[in-house]
CSV table of C-alpha atoms in Angstrom, one decimal:
chain,number,residue,atom,x,y,z
A,1,MET,CA,4.9,-1.9,3.1
A,2,LYS,CA,3.2,-3.3,6.1
A,3,ALA,CA,3.0,-6.9,7.3
A,4,MET,CA,1.3,-8.7,10.2
A,5,ILE,CA,3.0,-11.7,11.7
A,6,PHE,CA,0.8,-14.2,13.7
A,7,ALA,CA,3.0,-15.0,16.7
A,8,ALA,CA,0.5,-15.4,19.5
A,9,GLY,CA,0.0,-19.2,19.4
A,10,LEU,CA,0.7,-21.4,22.3
A,11,GLY,CA,2.8,-23.8,20.3
A,12,THR,CA,1.4,-26.9,22.1
A,13,ARG,CA,2.7,-29.3,19.5
A,14,LEU,CA,6.2,-28.0,20.1
A,15,LYS,CA,6.2,-28.9,23.8
A,16,PRO,CA,8.4,-29.1,25.9
A,17,LEU,CA,10.3,-26.3,24.0
A,18,THR,CA,7.3,-24.0,24.4
A,19,ASP,CA,7.1,-24.6,28.1
A,20,THR,CA,9.9,-22.0,28.4
A,21,MET,CA,9.7,-19.9,25.2
A,22,PRO,CA,7.1,-18.8,22.7
A,23,LYS,CA,6.8,-20.7,19.4
A,24,ALA,CA,8.0,-17.6,17.6
A,25,LEU,CA,11.4,-17.9,19.3
A,26,VAL,CA,11.9,-21.7,18.7
A,27,PRO,CA,15.3,-21.9,16.9
A,28,VAL,CA,15.6,-23.4,13.4
A,29,ALA,CA,19.2,-23.5,11.9
A,30,GLY,CA,20.4,-21.2,14.7
A,31,LYS,CA,17.7,-18.5,14.3
A,32,PRO,CA,14.3,-18.1,15.8
A,33,LEU,CA,11.3,-18.7,13.6
A,34,LEU,CA,10.4,-15.0,14.0
A,35,GLN,CA,13.8,-14.0,12.6
A,36,HIS,CA,13.4,-16.1,9.5
A,37,VAL,CA,10.0,-14.6,8.8
A,38,VAL,CA,11.1,-11.0,9.5
A,39,GLN,CA,14.2,-11.3,7.4
A,40,LYS,CA,12.2,-12.8,4.5
A,41,LEU,CA,9.7,-10.0,4.7
A,42,SER,CA,12.2,-7.3,5.0
A,43,SER,CA,14.2,-8.6,2.0
A,44,ALA,CA,11.0,-8.2,0.0
A,45,GLY,CA,10.6,-4.6,1.0
A,46,PHE,CA,8.5,-4.8,4.1
A,47,ASP,CA,9.6,-2.4,6.9
A,48,ASP,CA,6.6,-1.9,9.0
A,49,PHE,CA,5.5,-4.9,11.2
A,50,VAL,CA,2.6,-5.7,13.5
A,51,VAL,CA,3.2,-8.8,15.6
A,52,ASN,CA,0.4,-10.3,17.8
A,53,VAL,CA,1.6,-11.7,21.1
A,54,HIS,CA,0.1,-13.8,23.9
A,55,HIS,CA,2.3,-16.7,25.0
A,56,PHE,CA,5.6,-15.4,26.6
A,57,ALA,CA,4.7,-12.0,25.0
A,58,ASP,CA,7.5,-10.2,26.9
A,59,MET,CA,10.1,-12.5,25.5
A,60,ILE,CA,9.0,-11.6,21.9
A,61,GLU,CA,9.0,-7.9,22.6
A,62,GLU,CA,12.4,-8.1,24.2
A,63,TRP,CA,13.8,-10.1,21.3
A,64,ALA,CA,12.4,-7.6,18.7
A,65,ALA,CA,13.9,-4.7,20.7
A,66,GLN,CA,17.4,-6.3,20.4
A,67,HIS,CA,17.3,-7.7,16.9
A,68,CYS,CA,15.0,-5.5,14.7
A,69,GLU,CA,16.9,-2.2,14.6
A,70,GLY,CA,15.8,-0.1,11.7
A,71,LEU,CA,12.4,-1.7,11.4
A,72,ARG,CA,9.1,-0.4,12.7
A,73,MET,CA,7.8,-3.0,15.1
A,74,HIS,CA,4.4,-2.8,16.7
A,75,PHE,CA,2.7,-5.3,19.0
A,76,SER,CA,-0.9,-6.3,19.1
A,77,ASP,CA,-1.5,-7.4,22.7
A,78,GLU,CA,-3.5,-10.5,23.1
A,79,ARG,CA,-2.2,-11.4,26.6
A,80,SER,CA,-5.6,-11.5,28.1
A,81,GLU,CA,-7.2,-13.8,25.4
A,82,LEU,CA,-6.2,-15.5,22.2
A,83,LEU,CA,-8.4,-14.2,19.4
A,84,GLU,CA,-7.8,-16.7,16.6
A,85,THR,CA,-6.8,-15.5,13.1
A,86,GLY,CA,-9.7,-13.3,12.2
A,87,GLY,CA,-10.1,-11.9,15.7
A,88,GLY,CA,-6.4,-11.2,15.8
A,89,ILE,CA,-6.5,-9.1,12.6
A,90,ARG,CA,-9.6,-7.2,13.8
A,91,HIS,CA,-7.9,-6.5,17.2
A,92,ALA,CA,-4.8,-5.2,15.4
A,93,ALA,CA,-6.9,-3.0,13.0
A,94,PRO,CA,-5.8,0.3,14.7
A,95,LEU,CA,-2.1,-0.6,13.9
A,96,LEU,CA,-3.0,-1.7,10.3
A,97,CYS,CA,-5.4,0.9,9.0
A,98,ASP,CA,-2.8,3.5,8.0
A,99,ALA,CA,-1.9,1.4,5.0
A,100,GLU,CA,-3.9,0.6,1.9
A,101,ARG,CA,-3.2,-3.1,2.3
A,102,PHE,CA,-1.1,-5.4,4.4
A,103,LEU,CA,0.4,-8.9,4.2
A,104,ILE,CA,-0.3,-11.6,6.9
A,105,HIS,CA,2.3,-14.4,7.6
A,106,ASN,CA,2.1,-17.2,10.1
A,107,VAL,CA,5.3,-17.3,12.2
A,108,ASP,CA,5.7,-21.1,11.8
A,109,ILE,CA,5.6,-21.1,8.0
A,110,LEU,CA,8.9,-21.4,6.1
A,111,SER,CA,8.8,-21.2,2.3
A,112,ASN,CA,10.5,-20.2,-0.9
A,113,VAL,CA,7.6,-17.9,-1.9
A,114,ASN,CA,8.6,-14.8,-3.8
A,115,LEU,CA,6.9,-12.3,-1.5
A,116,ALA,CA,7.5,-9.3,-3.7
A,117,ASP,CA,5.8,-11.0,-6.6
A,118,PHE,CA,3.0,-12.2,-4.4
A,119,TRP,CA,2.5,-8.7,-3.2
A,120,MET,CA,2.1,-7.3,-6.7
A,121,HIS,CA,-0.9,-9.6,-7.3
A,122,GLY,CA,-2.9,-7.8,-4.6
A,123,GLU,CA,-3.3,-4.5,-6.3
A,124,GLU,CA,-6.7,-5.2,-7.8
A,125,ALA,CA,-8.2,-7.5,-5.2
A,126,ASP,CA,-9.7,-7.2,-1.7
A,127,ALA,CA,-7.7,-10.1,-0.5
A,128,VAL,CA,-5.3,-12.7,-2.1
A,129,LEU,CA,-4.5,-16.0,-0.5
A,130,LEU,CA,-1.3,-18.0,-1.2
A,131,VAL,CA,-2.5,-21.5,-2.1
A,132,SER,CA,-0.9,-24.7,-3.3
A,133,GLU,CA,-1.8,-28.1,-4.7
A,134,ARG,CA,-0.4,-30.0,-1.7
A,135,SER,CA,-2.6,-32.9,-0.4
A,136,THR,CA,-4.8,-32.3,2.6
A,137,GLN,CA,-8.3,-33.0,3.8
A,138,ARG,CA,-9.5,-29.3,3.8
A,139,TYR,CA,-9.4,-27.3,0.6
A,140,LEU,CA,-10.4,-23.8,-0.6
A,141,LEU,CA,-12.4,-23.8,-3.8
A,142,PHE,CA,-11.7,-21.5,-6.7
A,143,ASP,CA,-13.5,-20.8,-10.0
A,144,ASP,CA,-11.7,-20.5,-13.4
A,145,ASP,CA,-10.7,-16.9,-12.6
A,146,MET,CA,-9.2,-18.0,-9.2
A,147,ARG,CA,-11.9,-16.3,-7.2
A,148,LEU,CA,-12.7,-17.9,-3.9
A,149,VAL,CA,-16.2,-19.6,-3.9
A,150,GLY,CA,-16.1,-22.0,-1.0
A,151,TRP,CA,-14.3,-24.6,1.2
A,152,THR,CA,-14.6,-28.3,1.6
A,153,ASN,CA,-13.5,-31.1,3.8
A,154,ILE,CA,-13.1,-34.1,1.4
A,155,LYS,CA,-13.1,-36.6,4.3
A,156,THR,CA,-16.4,-35.5,5.8
A,157,GLY,CA,-18.0,-34.0,2.7
A,158,GLU,CA,-18.7,-30.7,4.5
A,159,VAL,CA,-19.0,-27.6,2.3
A,160,LYS,CA,-19.0,-24.0,3.3
A,161,SER,CA,-20.0,-21.4,0.7
A,162,PRO,CA,-22.2,-18.3,0.2
A,163,TYR,CA,-23.4,-20.0,-3.0
A,164,PRO,CA,-26.3,-22.5,-2.4
A,165,ASN,CA,-25.7,-26.1,-3.4
A,166,LEU,CA,-22.2,-25.5,-4.6
A,167,ASN,CA,-20.6,-28.7,-5.9
A,168,PRO,CA,-16.9,-28.9,-4.9
A,169,ASP,CA,-16.2,-31.2,-7.9
A,170,HIS,CA,-16.8,-28.3,-10.3
A,171,TYR,CA,-14.1,-26.1,-8.8
A,172,ARG,CA,-10.3,-26.1,-8.3
A,173,LYS,CA,-9.3,-27.5,-4.9
A,174,LEU,CA,-6.2,-25.8,-3.3
A,175,ALA,CA,-4.7,-25.7,0.1
A,176,PHE,CA,-4.2,-22.5,2.1
A,177,ALA,CA,-0.5,-21.8,2.8
A,178,GLY,CA,-0.8,-19.5,5.8
A,179,ILE,CA,0.3,-16.4,3.9
A,180,HIS,CA,-2.2,-13.8,2.5
A,181,GLN,CA,-2.8,-10.1,2.0
A,182,MET,CA,-5.8,-7.9,2.6
A,183,SER,CA,-7.0,-4.5,1.7
A,184,THR,CA,-7.7,-2.4,4.7
A,185,SER,CA,-11.1,-1.7,3.2
A,186,MET,CA,-12.0,-5.1,4.5
A,187,LEU,CA,-11.4,-4.2,8.2
A,188,PRO,CA,-14.7,-2.4,8.9
A,189,LEU,CA,-16.5,-5.5,7.7
A,190,MET,CA,-15.1,-7.4,10.7
A,191,GLN,CA,-16.7,-5.1,13.3
A,192,GLU,CA,-19.9,-7.1,13.7
A,193,TRP,CA,-18.0,-10.4,14.1
A,194,PRO,CA,-17.4,-12.0,17.6
A,195,ASN,CA,-14.1,-11.4,19.4
A,196,LYS,CA,-12.8,-14.8,18.2
A,197,PHE,CA,-13.2,-16.0,14.6
A,198,SER,CA,-11.4,-17.7,11.8
A,199,ILE,CA,-10.1,-15.5,8.9
A,200,ILE,CA,-11.0,-18.3,6.5
A,201,ASP,CA,-14.6,-18.1,7.7
A,202,PHE,CA,-14.6,-14.4,7.2
A,203,TYR,CA,-13.2,-14.7,3.6
A,204,LEU,CA,-15.9,-17.3,2.9
A,205,ASN,CA,-18.6,-15.0,4.2
A,206,GLN,CA,-17.4,-12.2,2.0
A,207,CYS,CA,-16.3,-13.9,-1.2
A,208,ALA,CA,-19.6,-13.5,-3.0
A,209,GLU,CA,-19.5,-9.7,-2.6
A,210,ARG,CA,-15.7,-8.9,-2.5
A,211,CYS,CA,-12.9,-9.9,-4.8
A,212,ILE,CA,-10.9,-12.6,-2.9
A,213,ARG,CA,-8.5,-14.5,-5.1
A,214,GLY,CA,-6.1,-17.4,-4.8
A,215,TYR,CA,-2.5,-17.2,-6.0
A,216,VAL,CA,-0.4,-20.3,-6.9
A,217,GLN,CA,3.4,-19.8,-7.2
A,218,PRO,CA,4.9,-22.4,-9.6
A,219,GLY,CA,7.5,-24.5,-7.7
A,220,LEU,CA,6.3,-23.4,-4.3
A,221,GLN,CA,8.0,-25.2,-1.4
A,222,LEU,CA,6.5,-24.7,2.0
A,223,MET,CA,6.9,-26.1,5.4
A,224,ASP,CA,4.8,-25.8,8.5
A,225,VAL,CA,7.1,-26.0,11.5
A,226,GLY,CA,4.4,-27.2,13.9
A,227,LYS,CA,5.7,-30.3,15.6
A,228,LEU,CA,9.0,-31.4,17.3
A,229,ASP,CA,9.6,-34.0,14.6
A,230,THR,CA,9.6,-31.3,11.9
A,231,LEU,CA,12.5,-29.3,13.4
A,232,ASP,CA,15.2,-31.3,11.7
A,233,GLN,CA,13.4,-31.2,8.4
A,234,ALA,CA,13.0,-27.4,8.9
A,235,GLU,CA,16.7,-27.0,9.4
A,236,ALA,CA,17.4,-28.9,6.2
A,237,PHE,CA,14.8,-26.9,4.4
A,238,VAL,CA,16.3,-23.6,5.5
A,239,ASN,CA,19.8,-24.7,4.5
A,240,LEU,CA,18.6,-25.5,1.0
A,241,GLN,CA,17.1,-22.1,0.4
């Protein structure tokens, strides 16, 4: 089972810690964020990893060499340019295409998601996005069959959808959790996109033609470790898991 971990970000909201280390190696409860994610994935059966790297890339590669014995670790090199989420997946395609599908996990997301159960829900879809009912300004929109139909910003009223005149009020509004899975059959569809693009924009572009679903785990608890003031909360969160 193959997984890609997004670890290339600059981590600007975690400065000054990220002045001397990548966000992926920022410690929470005595372990780097990357270790928390790798251990969670490996406990769910994932043993083949692709990690994209940019900021302090050498430090991530050195850490993996010392701490990931027994796991297959590959690195998608974005040292020359950050490629955003969609561009990062496309750039890593040669490392991903030997599997039928793969899971994508942001390195700064901690959660109680049952990854093995989530993985099972991807067998008959082109992509599955972990989503939740948490409050935000930006929501993905799903129909009654949990198929993706659009996106909206409820503050500005902006709507993105391949379906003309889509009314967000007629659909289920759910927040993206930063964890998703994709069939490798989707990778060739990215070839005409620019070097940098958002994976959400790609999903929205494809959702009328391909089966892209949302998945809600009952009782999902999730934390985005994106700012300095979340580190203490993150430690408490980890200790409760």
